[in-house]
Short mmCIF file of C-alpha atoms in Angstrom, two decimals:
data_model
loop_
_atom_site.label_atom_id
_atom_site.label_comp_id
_atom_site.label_asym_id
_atom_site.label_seq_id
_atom_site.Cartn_x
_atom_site.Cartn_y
_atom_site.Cartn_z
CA UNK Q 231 -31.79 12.87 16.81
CA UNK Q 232 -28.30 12.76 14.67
CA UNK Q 233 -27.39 9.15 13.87
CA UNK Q 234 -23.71 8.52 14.80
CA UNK Q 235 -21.32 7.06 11.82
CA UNK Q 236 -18.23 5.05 13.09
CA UNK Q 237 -15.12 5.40 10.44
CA UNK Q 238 -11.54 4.78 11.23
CA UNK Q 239 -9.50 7.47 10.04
CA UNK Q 240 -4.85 6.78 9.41
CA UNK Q 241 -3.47 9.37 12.56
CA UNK Q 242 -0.27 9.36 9.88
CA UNK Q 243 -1.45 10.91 6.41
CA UNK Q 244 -5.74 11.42 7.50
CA UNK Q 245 -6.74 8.70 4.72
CA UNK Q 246 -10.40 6.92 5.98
CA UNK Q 247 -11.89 3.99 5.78
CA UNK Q 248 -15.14 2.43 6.58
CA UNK Q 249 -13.76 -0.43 8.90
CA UNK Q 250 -10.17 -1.02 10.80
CA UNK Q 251 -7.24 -1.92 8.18
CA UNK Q 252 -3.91 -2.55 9.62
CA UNK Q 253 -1.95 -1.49 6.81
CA UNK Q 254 -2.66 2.04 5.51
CA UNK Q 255 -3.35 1.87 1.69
CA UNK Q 256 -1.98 5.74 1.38
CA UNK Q 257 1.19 5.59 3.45
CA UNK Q 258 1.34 1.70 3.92
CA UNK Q 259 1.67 2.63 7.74
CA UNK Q 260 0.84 -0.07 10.00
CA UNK Q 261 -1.57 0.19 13.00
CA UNK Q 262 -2.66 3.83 12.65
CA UNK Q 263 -5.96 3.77 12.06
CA UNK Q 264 -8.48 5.12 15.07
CA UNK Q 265 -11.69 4.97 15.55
CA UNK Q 266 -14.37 7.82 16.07
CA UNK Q 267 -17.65 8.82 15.46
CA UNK Q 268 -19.16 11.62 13.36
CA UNK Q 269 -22.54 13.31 13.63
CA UNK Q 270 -24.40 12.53 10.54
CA UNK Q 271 -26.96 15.35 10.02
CA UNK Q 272 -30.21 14.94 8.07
CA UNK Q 273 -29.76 16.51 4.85
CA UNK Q 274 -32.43 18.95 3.88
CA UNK Q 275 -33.72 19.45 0.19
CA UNK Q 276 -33.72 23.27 -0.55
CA UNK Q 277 -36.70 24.82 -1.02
CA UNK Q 278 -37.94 25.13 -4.69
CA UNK Q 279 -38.35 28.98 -4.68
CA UNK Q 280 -34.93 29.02 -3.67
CA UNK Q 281 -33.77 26.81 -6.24
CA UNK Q 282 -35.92 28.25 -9.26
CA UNK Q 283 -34.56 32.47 -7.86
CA UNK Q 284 -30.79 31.34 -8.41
CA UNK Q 285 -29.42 33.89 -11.23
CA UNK Q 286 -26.70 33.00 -13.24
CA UNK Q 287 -24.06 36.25 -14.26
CA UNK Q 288 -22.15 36.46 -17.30
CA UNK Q 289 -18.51 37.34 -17.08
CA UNK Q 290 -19.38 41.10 -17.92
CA UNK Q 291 -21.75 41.02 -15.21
CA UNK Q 292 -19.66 40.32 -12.52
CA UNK Q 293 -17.33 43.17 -10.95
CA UNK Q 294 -13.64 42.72 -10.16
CA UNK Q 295 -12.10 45.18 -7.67
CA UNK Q 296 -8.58 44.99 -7.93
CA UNK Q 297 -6.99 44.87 -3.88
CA UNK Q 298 -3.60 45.47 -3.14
CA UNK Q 299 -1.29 43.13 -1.42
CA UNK Q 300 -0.19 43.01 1.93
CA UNK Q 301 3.65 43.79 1.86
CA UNK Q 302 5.16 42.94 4.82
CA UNK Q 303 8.86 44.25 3.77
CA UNK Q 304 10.07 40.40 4.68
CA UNK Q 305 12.19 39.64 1.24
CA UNK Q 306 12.15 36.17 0.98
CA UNK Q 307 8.73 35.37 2.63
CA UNK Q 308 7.18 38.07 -0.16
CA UNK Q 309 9.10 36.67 -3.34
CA UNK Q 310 7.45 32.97 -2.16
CA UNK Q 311 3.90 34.46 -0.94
CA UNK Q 312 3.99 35.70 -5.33
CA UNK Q 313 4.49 39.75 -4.30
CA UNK Q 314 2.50 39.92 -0.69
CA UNK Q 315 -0.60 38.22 0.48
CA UNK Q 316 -3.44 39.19 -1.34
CA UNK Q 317 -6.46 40.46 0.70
CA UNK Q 318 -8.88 36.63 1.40
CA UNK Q 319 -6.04 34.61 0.69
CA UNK Q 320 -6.31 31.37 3.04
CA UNK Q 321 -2.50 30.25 3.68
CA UNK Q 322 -1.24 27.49 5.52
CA UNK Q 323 2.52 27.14 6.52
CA UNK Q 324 3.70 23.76 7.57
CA UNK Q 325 6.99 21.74 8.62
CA UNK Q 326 8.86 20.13 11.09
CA UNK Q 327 8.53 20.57 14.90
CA UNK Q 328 10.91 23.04 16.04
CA UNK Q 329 11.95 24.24 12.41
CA UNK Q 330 10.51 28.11 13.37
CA UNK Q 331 6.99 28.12 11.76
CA UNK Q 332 5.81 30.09 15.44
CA UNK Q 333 8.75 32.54 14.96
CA UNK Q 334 8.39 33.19 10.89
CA UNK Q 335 4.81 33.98 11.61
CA UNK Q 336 5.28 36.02 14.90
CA UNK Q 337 7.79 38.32 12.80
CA UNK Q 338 5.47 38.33 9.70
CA UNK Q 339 3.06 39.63 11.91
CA UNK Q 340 5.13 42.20 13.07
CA UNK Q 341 6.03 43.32 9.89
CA UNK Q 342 2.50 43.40 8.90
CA UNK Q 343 1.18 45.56 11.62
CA UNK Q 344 4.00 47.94 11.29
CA UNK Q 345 2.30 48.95 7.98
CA UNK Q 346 -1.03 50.06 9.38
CA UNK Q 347 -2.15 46.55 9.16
CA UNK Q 348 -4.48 45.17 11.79
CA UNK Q 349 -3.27 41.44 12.67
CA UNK Q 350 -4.85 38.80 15.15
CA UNK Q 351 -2.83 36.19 16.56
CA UNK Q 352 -4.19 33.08 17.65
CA UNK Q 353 -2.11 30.57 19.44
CA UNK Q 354 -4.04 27.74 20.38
CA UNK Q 355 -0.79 25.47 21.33
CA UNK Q 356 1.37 28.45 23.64
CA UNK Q 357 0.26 30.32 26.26
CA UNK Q 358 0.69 33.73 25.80
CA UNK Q 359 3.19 34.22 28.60
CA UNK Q 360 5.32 31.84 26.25
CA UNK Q 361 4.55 34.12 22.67
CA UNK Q 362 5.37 37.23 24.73
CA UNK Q 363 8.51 35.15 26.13
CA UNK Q 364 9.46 34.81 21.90
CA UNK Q 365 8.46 38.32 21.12
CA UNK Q 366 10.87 39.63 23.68
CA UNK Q 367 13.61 37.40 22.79
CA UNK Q 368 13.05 38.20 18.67
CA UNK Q 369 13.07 41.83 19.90
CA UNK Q 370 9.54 42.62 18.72
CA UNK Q 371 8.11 43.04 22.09
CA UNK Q 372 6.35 46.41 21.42
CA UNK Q 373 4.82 45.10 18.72
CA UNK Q 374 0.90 46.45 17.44
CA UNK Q 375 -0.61 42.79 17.18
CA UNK Q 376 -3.35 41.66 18.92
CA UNK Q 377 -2.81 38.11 20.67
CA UNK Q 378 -5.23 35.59 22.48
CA UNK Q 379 -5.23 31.78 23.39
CA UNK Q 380 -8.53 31.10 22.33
CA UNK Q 381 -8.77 27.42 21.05
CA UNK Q 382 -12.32 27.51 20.14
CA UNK Q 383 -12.75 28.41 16.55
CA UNK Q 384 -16.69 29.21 16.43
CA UNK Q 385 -15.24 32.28 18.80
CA UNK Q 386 -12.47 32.83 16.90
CA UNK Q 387 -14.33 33.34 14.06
CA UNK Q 388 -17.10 35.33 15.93
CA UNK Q 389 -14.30 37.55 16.98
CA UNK Q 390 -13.04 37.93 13.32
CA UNK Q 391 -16.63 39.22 12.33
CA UNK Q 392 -16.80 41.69 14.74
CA UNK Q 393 -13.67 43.35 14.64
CA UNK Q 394 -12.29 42.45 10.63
CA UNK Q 395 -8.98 42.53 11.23
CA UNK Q 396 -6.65 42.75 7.73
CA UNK Q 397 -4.77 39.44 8.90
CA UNK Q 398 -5.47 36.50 11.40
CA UNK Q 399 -2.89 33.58 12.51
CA UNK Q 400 -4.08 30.68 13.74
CA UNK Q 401 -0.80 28.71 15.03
CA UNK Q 402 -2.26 25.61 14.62
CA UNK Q 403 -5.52 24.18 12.72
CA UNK Q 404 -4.90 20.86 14.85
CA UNK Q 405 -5.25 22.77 18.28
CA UNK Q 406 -8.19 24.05 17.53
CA UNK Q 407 -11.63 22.96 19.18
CA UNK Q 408 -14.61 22.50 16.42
CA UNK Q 409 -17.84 23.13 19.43
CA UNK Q 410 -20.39 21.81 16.59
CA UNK Q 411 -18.62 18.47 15.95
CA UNK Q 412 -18.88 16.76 19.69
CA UNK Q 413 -18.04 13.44 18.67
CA UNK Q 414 -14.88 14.01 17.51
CA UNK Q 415 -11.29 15.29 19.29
CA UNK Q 416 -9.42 17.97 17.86
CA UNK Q 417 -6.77 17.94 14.99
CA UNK Q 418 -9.10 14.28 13.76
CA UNK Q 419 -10.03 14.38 10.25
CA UNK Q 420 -13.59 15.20 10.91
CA UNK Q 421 -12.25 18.62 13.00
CA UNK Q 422 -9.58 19.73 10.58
CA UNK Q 423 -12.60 19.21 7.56
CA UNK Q 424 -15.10 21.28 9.58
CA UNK Q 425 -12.28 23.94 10.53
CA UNK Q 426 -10.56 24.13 7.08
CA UNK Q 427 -14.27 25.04 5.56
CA UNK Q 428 -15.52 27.44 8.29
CA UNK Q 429 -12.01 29.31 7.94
CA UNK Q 430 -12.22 29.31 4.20
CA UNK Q 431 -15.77 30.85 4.44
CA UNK Q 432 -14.80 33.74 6.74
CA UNK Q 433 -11.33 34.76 4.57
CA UNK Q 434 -13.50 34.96 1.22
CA UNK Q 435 -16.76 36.25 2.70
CA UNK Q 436 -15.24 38.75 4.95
CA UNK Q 437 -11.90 39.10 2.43
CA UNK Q 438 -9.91 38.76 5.77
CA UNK Q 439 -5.83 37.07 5.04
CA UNK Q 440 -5.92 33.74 7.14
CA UNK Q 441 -2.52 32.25 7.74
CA UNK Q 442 -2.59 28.59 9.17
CA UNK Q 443 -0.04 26.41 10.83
CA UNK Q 444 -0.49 22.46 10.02
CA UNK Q 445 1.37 19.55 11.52
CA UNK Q 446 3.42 16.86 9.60
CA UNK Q 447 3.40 13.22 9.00
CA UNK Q 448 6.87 11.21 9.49
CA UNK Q 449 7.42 11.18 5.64
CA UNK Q 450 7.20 15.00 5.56
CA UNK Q 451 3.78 15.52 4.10
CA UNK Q 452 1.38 17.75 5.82
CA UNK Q 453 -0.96 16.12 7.98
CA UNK Q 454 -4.34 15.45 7.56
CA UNK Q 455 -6.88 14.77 5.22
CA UNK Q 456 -5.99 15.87 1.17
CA UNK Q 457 -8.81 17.87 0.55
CA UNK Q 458 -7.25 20.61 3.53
CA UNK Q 459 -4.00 20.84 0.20
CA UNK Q 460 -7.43 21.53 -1.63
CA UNK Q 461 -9.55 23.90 0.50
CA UNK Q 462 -6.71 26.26 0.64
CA UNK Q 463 -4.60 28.81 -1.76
CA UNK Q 464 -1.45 28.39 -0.88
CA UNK Q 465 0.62 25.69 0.84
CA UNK Q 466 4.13 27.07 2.28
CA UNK Q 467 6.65 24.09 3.64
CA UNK Q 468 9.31 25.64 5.84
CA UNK Q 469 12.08 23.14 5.55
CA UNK Q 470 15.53 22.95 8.00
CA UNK Q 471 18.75 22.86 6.58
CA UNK Q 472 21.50 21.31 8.66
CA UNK Q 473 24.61 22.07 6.14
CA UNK Q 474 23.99 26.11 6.17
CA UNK Q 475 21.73 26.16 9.13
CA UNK Q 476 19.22 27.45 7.05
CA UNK Q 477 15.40 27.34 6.68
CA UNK Q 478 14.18 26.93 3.15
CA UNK Q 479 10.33 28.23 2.80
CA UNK Q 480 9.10 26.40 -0.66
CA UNK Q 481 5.60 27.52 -2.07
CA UNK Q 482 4.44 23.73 -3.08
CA UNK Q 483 0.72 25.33 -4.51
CA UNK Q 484 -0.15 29.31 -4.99
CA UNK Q 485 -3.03 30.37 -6.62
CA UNK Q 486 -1.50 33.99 -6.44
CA UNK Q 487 2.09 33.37 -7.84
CA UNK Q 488 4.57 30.77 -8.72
CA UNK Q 489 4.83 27.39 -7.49
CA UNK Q 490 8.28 25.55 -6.55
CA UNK Q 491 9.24 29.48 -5.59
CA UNK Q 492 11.65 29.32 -2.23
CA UNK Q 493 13.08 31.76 0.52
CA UNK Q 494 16.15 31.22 2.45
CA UNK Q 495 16.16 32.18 6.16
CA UNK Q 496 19.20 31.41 8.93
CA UNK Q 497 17.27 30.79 12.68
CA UNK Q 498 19.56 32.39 15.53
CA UNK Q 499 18.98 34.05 18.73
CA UNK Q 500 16.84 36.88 17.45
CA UNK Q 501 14.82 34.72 15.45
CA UNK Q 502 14.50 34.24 11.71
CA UNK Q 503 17.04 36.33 9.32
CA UNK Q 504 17.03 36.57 5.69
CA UNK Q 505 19.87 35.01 3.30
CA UNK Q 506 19.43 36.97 0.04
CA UNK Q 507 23.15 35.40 -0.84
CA UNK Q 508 22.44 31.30 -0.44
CA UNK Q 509 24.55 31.09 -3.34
CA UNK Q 510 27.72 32.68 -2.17
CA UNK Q 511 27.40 30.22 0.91
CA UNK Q 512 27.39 27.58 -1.76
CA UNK Q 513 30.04 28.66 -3.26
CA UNK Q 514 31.95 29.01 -0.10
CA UNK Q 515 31.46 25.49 1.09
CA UNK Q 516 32.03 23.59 -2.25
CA UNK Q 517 33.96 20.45 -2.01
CA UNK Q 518 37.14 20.48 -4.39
CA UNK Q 519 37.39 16.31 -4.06
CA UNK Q 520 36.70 13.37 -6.48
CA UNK Q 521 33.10 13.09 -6.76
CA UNK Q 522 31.60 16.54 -6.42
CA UNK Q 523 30.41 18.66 -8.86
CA UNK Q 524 28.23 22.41 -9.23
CA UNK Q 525 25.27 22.66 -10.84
CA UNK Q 526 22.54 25.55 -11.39
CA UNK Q 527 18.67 24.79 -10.78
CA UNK Q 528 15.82 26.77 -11.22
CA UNK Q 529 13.85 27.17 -7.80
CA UNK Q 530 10.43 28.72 -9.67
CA UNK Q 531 12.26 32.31 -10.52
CA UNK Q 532 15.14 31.64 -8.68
CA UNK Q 533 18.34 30.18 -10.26
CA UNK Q 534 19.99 28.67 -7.28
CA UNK Q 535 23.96 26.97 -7.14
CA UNK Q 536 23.77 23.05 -5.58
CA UNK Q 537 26.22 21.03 -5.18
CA UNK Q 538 26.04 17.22 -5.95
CA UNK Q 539 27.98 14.10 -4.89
CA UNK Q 540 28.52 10.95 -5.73
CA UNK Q 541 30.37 8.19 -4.58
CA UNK Q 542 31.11 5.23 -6.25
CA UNK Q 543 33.10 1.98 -5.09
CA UNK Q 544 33.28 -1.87 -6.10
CA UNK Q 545 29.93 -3.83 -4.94
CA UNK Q 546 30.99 -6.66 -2.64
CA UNK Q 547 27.66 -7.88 -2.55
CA UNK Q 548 25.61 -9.86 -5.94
CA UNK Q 549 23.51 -6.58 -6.75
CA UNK Q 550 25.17 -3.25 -6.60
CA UNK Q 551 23.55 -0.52 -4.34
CA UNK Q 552 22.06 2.79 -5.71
CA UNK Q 553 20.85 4.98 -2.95
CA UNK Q 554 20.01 8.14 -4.12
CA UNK Q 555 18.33 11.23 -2.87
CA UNK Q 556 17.47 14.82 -3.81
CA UNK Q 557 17.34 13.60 -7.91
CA UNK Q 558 15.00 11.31 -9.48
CA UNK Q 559 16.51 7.46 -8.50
CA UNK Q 560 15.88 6.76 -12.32
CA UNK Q 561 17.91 9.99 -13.76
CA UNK Q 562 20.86 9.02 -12.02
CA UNK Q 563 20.43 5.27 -12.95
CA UNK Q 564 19.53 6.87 -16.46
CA UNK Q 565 23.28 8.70 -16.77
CA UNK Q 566 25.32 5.88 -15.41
CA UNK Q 567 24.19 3.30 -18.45
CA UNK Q 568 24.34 6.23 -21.04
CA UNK Q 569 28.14 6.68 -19.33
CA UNK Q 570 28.58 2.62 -18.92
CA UNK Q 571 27.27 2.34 -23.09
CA UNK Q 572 29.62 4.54 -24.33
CA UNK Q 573 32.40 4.79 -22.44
CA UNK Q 574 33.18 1.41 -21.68
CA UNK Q 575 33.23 2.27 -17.76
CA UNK Q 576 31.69 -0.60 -15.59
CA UNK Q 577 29.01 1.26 -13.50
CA UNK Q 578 26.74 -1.78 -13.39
CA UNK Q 579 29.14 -3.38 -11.04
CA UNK Q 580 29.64 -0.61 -8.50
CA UNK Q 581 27.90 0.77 -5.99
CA UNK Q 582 26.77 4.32 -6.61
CA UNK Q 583 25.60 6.96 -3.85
CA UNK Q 584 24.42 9.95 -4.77
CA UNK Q 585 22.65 13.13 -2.83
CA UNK Q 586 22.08 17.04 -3.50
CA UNK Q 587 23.54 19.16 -0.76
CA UNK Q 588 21.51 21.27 0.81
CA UNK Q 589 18.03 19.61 1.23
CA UNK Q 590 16.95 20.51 -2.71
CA UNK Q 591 15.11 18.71 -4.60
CA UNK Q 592 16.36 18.82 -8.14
CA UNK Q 593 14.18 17.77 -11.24
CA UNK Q 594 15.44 19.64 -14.38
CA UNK Q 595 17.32 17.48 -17.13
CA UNK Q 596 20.09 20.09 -17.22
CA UNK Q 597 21.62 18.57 -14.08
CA UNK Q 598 22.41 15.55 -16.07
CA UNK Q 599 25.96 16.84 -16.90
CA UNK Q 600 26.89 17.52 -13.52
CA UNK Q 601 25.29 13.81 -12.05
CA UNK Q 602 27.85 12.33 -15.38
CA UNK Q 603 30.63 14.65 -14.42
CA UNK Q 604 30.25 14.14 -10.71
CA UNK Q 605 29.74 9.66 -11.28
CA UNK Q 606 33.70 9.94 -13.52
CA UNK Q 607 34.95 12.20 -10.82
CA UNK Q 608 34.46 9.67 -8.23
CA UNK Q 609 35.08 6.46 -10.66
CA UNK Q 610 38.58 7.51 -11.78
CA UNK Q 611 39.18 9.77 -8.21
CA UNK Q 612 39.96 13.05 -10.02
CA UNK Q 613 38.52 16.16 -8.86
CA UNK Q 614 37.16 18.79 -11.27
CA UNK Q 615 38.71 22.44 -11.01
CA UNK Q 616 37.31 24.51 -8.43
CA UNK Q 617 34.86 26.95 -9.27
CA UNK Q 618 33.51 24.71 -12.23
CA UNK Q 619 29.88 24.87 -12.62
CA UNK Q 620 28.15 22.07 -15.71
CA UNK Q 621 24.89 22.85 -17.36
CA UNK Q 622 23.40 20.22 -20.05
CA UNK Q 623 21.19 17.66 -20.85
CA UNK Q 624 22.41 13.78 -22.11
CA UNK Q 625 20.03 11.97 -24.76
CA UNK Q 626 20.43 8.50 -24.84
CA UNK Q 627 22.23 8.28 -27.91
CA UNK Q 628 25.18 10.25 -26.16
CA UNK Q 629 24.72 13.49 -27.54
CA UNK Q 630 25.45 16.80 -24.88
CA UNK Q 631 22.35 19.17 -25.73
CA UNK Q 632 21.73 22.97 -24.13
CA UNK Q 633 19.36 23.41 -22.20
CA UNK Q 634 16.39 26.12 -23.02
CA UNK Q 635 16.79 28.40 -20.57
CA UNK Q 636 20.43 29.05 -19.63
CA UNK Q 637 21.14 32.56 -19.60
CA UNK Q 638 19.52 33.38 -16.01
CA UNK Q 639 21.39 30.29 -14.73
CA UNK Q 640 24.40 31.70 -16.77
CA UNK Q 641 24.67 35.14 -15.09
CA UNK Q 642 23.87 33.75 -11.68
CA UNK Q 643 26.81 31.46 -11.57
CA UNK Q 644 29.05 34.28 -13.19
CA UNK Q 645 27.81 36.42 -10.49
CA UNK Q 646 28.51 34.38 -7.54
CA UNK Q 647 31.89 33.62 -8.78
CA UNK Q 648 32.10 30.74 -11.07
CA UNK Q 649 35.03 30.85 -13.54
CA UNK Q 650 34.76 27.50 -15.99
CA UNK Q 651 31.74 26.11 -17.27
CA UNK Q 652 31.39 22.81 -18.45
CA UNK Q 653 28.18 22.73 -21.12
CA UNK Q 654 27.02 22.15 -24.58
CA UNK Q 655 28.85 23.16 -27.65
CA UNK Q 656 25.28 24.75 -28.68
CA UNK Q 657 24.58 27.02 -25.79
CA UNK Q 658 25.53 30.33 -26.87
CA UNK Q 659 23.64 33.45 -24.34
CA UNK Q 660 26.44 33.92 -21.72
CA UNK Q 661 29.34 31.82 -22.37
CA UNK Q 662 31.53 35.08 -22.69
CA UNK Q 663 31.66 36.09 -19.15
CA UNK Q 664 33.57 32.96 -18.09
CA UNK Q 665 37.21 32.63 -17.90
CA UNK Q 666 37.21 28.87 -19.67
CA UNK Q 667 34.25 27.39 -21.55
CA UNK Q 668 34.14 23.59 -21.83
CA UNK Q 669 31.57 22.90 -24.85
CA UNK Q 670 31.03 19.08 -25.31
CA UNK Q 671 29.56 17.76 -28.35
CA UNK Q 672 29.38 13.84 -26.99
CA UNK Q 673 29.97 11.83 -23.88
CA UNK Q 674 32.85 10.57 -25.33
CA UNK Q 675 34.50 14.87 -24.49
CA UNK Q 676 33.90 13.84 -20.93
CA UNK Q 677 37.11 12.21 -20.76
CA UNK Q 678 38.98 14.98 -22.29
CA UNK Q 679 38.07 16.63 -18.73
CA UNK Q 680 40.13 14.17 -16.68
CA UNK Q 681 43.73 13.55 -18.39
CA UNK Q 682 45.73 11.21 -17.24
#
């Protein structure tokens, strides 16, 4: 008989532990931990036949067929997925309740099976009176996918077997039922282990396309144990956007293209549209006021515009405030004593708040100009020229330095209307196509930008 093993597993981020904790050591949570028991199988040793018959290939031994992808004519969901999904991929697709992760997927599917693609849809959370409610209202109610409710994944992937379909959806991992582990509920660690491997046996096995919807914690991480990030080959986070009502899908790991790649879609009535033109939008709703300022990041292949803001005023309180999000808390910190050592400006006393528009995440050092530019815009209360993008990186010894991969940033600005650059004296690939070209040598130029 199958001992049972009691372990207490975090409901917030999946971390276990042997006994109860009240603090979580992963996501310092408190009171989050449940218990449940596991079925702890026997192990059996393998036979030695077995064992001693294993053959070991060289790399010339081993064939590679090349398979083509699966294009489902969806723009931005393609440039993210690395050029289609690739034939035994296994994808999940997380995010926020209510953010459209059903309605992305019911559309892919579409899309999919309008190109002599065979796709299964699973929904083990909605009926299928509420899908076909979706489908109709998304105008893809004639649409060549299969759908079913099934919940229980040993017949989902019986199902699978039987009838190899080119793509299955599974909307969501948690919902499902794992028969074989009965002393556990479903969407518990033990469950979403057990599902994540059978599903990762059947896509590579039976080179089927899985595509998975996941659930989130409260700090925005996917929920669950890590080793689901692991088991996987791509992890898609479908993020909201309140400023441009948008839906940002960011590829966070790909084994089959780029990481950090996004897609921009807009949710209305019919369901999820594309935005090929996110930076026109940026452009459109740019603030022309004392603290904001344009910059360019790279989004994997993608140069996108973002605006960033800061505000700074005189701390009434004994230690000045820096909240800060969308940049590194340390970068910003980082440019207001580079500004404050050279410049003579008292930053240290004031309280600085700074955010990206937009719900990006930026990391490169060639924002740096724009966080300086943007921190004096809101210190003296002068507003930089409109349609002013900056692109450079500060060293600590004051010194403005190009960054190393400009031009793409360069035409993209240009493109979507941007008519003065503020930059290095040292970047030279595209500085011709603007109307005015700011090059600063020092962070002692910056003041040159705001007379008096």
């Amino acid at each position: 008989m199958a001992k049972q093993k009691t372990i207490f597993f975090c409901t917030n981020c999946g971390q276990e532990s042997a006994r109860w904790i009240g603090c979580c050591t992963q996501c310092n949570e408190w009171n989050t931990y449940t218990e449940f028991k596991e079925a702890k199988n026997p192990k059996k040793s393998a036979p030695l036949n077995k064992v001693s018959s294993t053959v070991m290939h060289s790399l010339n031994e081993i064939s590679t067929e090349q398979f083509p992808r699966f294009i489902s004519g969806i723009d931005e969901w393609d440039r993210v997925s690395g050029g289609g999904i690739l034939p035994g991929a296994f994808i999940i697709l997380t995010g926020d309740p209510g953010v459209g992760k059903s309605t992305l997927l019911l559309q892919l599917g579409h899309a999919l099976s309008t190109n002599d693609k065979t796709v299964f849809y699973f929904s083990s959370e909605e009926s299928l009176q509420q899908v076909k409610n979706r489908a109709t209202r998304i105008g893809i109610a004639h649409t060549a996918m299969q759908f079913s409710d099934q919940t229980h994944l040993e017949t989902i992937i019986a199902i699978a077997k039987e009838q190899k379909p080119h793509i299955m959806i599974i909307d969501s991992i948690q919902s499902c039922i794992v028969e074989s582990d009965e002393y556990s509920f479903p969407g518990t660690v033990g469950q979403l282990k057990t599902a994540a491997f059978e599903l990762m046996r059947l896509a590579k096995e039976n080179n089927i396309a899985i595509i998975i919807t996941g659930h989130i914690t409260k700090d925005g991480t996917m929920a669950g144990p890590k080793v689901l990030e692991h088991m996987v080959d791509a992890v898609f986070y479908l993020q909201g956007d309140d400023r441009f009502e948008t839906r940002i899908l960011r590829a966070v790991k790909n084994r089959f293209g780029t990481i950090n790649e996004i897609g921009f879609f807009q949710m209305n009535a019919d369901g999820m549209s594309q935005v090929s033109d996110i930076n026109a939008l940026v452009i459109q709703n740019a603030s022309i006021s004392p603290g904001a300022s344009l910059i360019c990041s790279m989004e994997g292949t993608r140069p996108v515009l973002v605006e960033v803001q800061a505000l700074c005023i005189e701390s009434k309180f004994g230690t000045p405030q820096r909240v800060i999000s969308g940049l590194d808390h340390k970068r910003v910190v980082l440019v207001a004593a580079i500004l404050e050592k050279y410049l003579r400006i008292k930053l240290s006393s004031q309280d600085i708040f700074f955010k990206v528009t937009g719900g990006f995440t930026v990391k490169e050092t060639g924002s740096d100009l724009g966080i300086a530019l943007a921190l004096l815009s809101s210190y003296l209360q002068k507003a930089l020229p409109p349609h002013t993008m900056a692109l450079g990186e500060m060293s600590l010894t004051g010194h403005i330095k190009p960054i190393s991969s400009s031009e793409k940033q360069l035409l993209e600005a240009h493109k979507f209307g941007i008519k003065n650059l503020i930059t290095s004296h040292k970047t030279v690939a595209g500085k011709n196509k603007f109307e005015t070209v700011t090059g600063l040598r020092s962070v002692y130029d910056l003041v040159a930008i705001f007379p008096e």
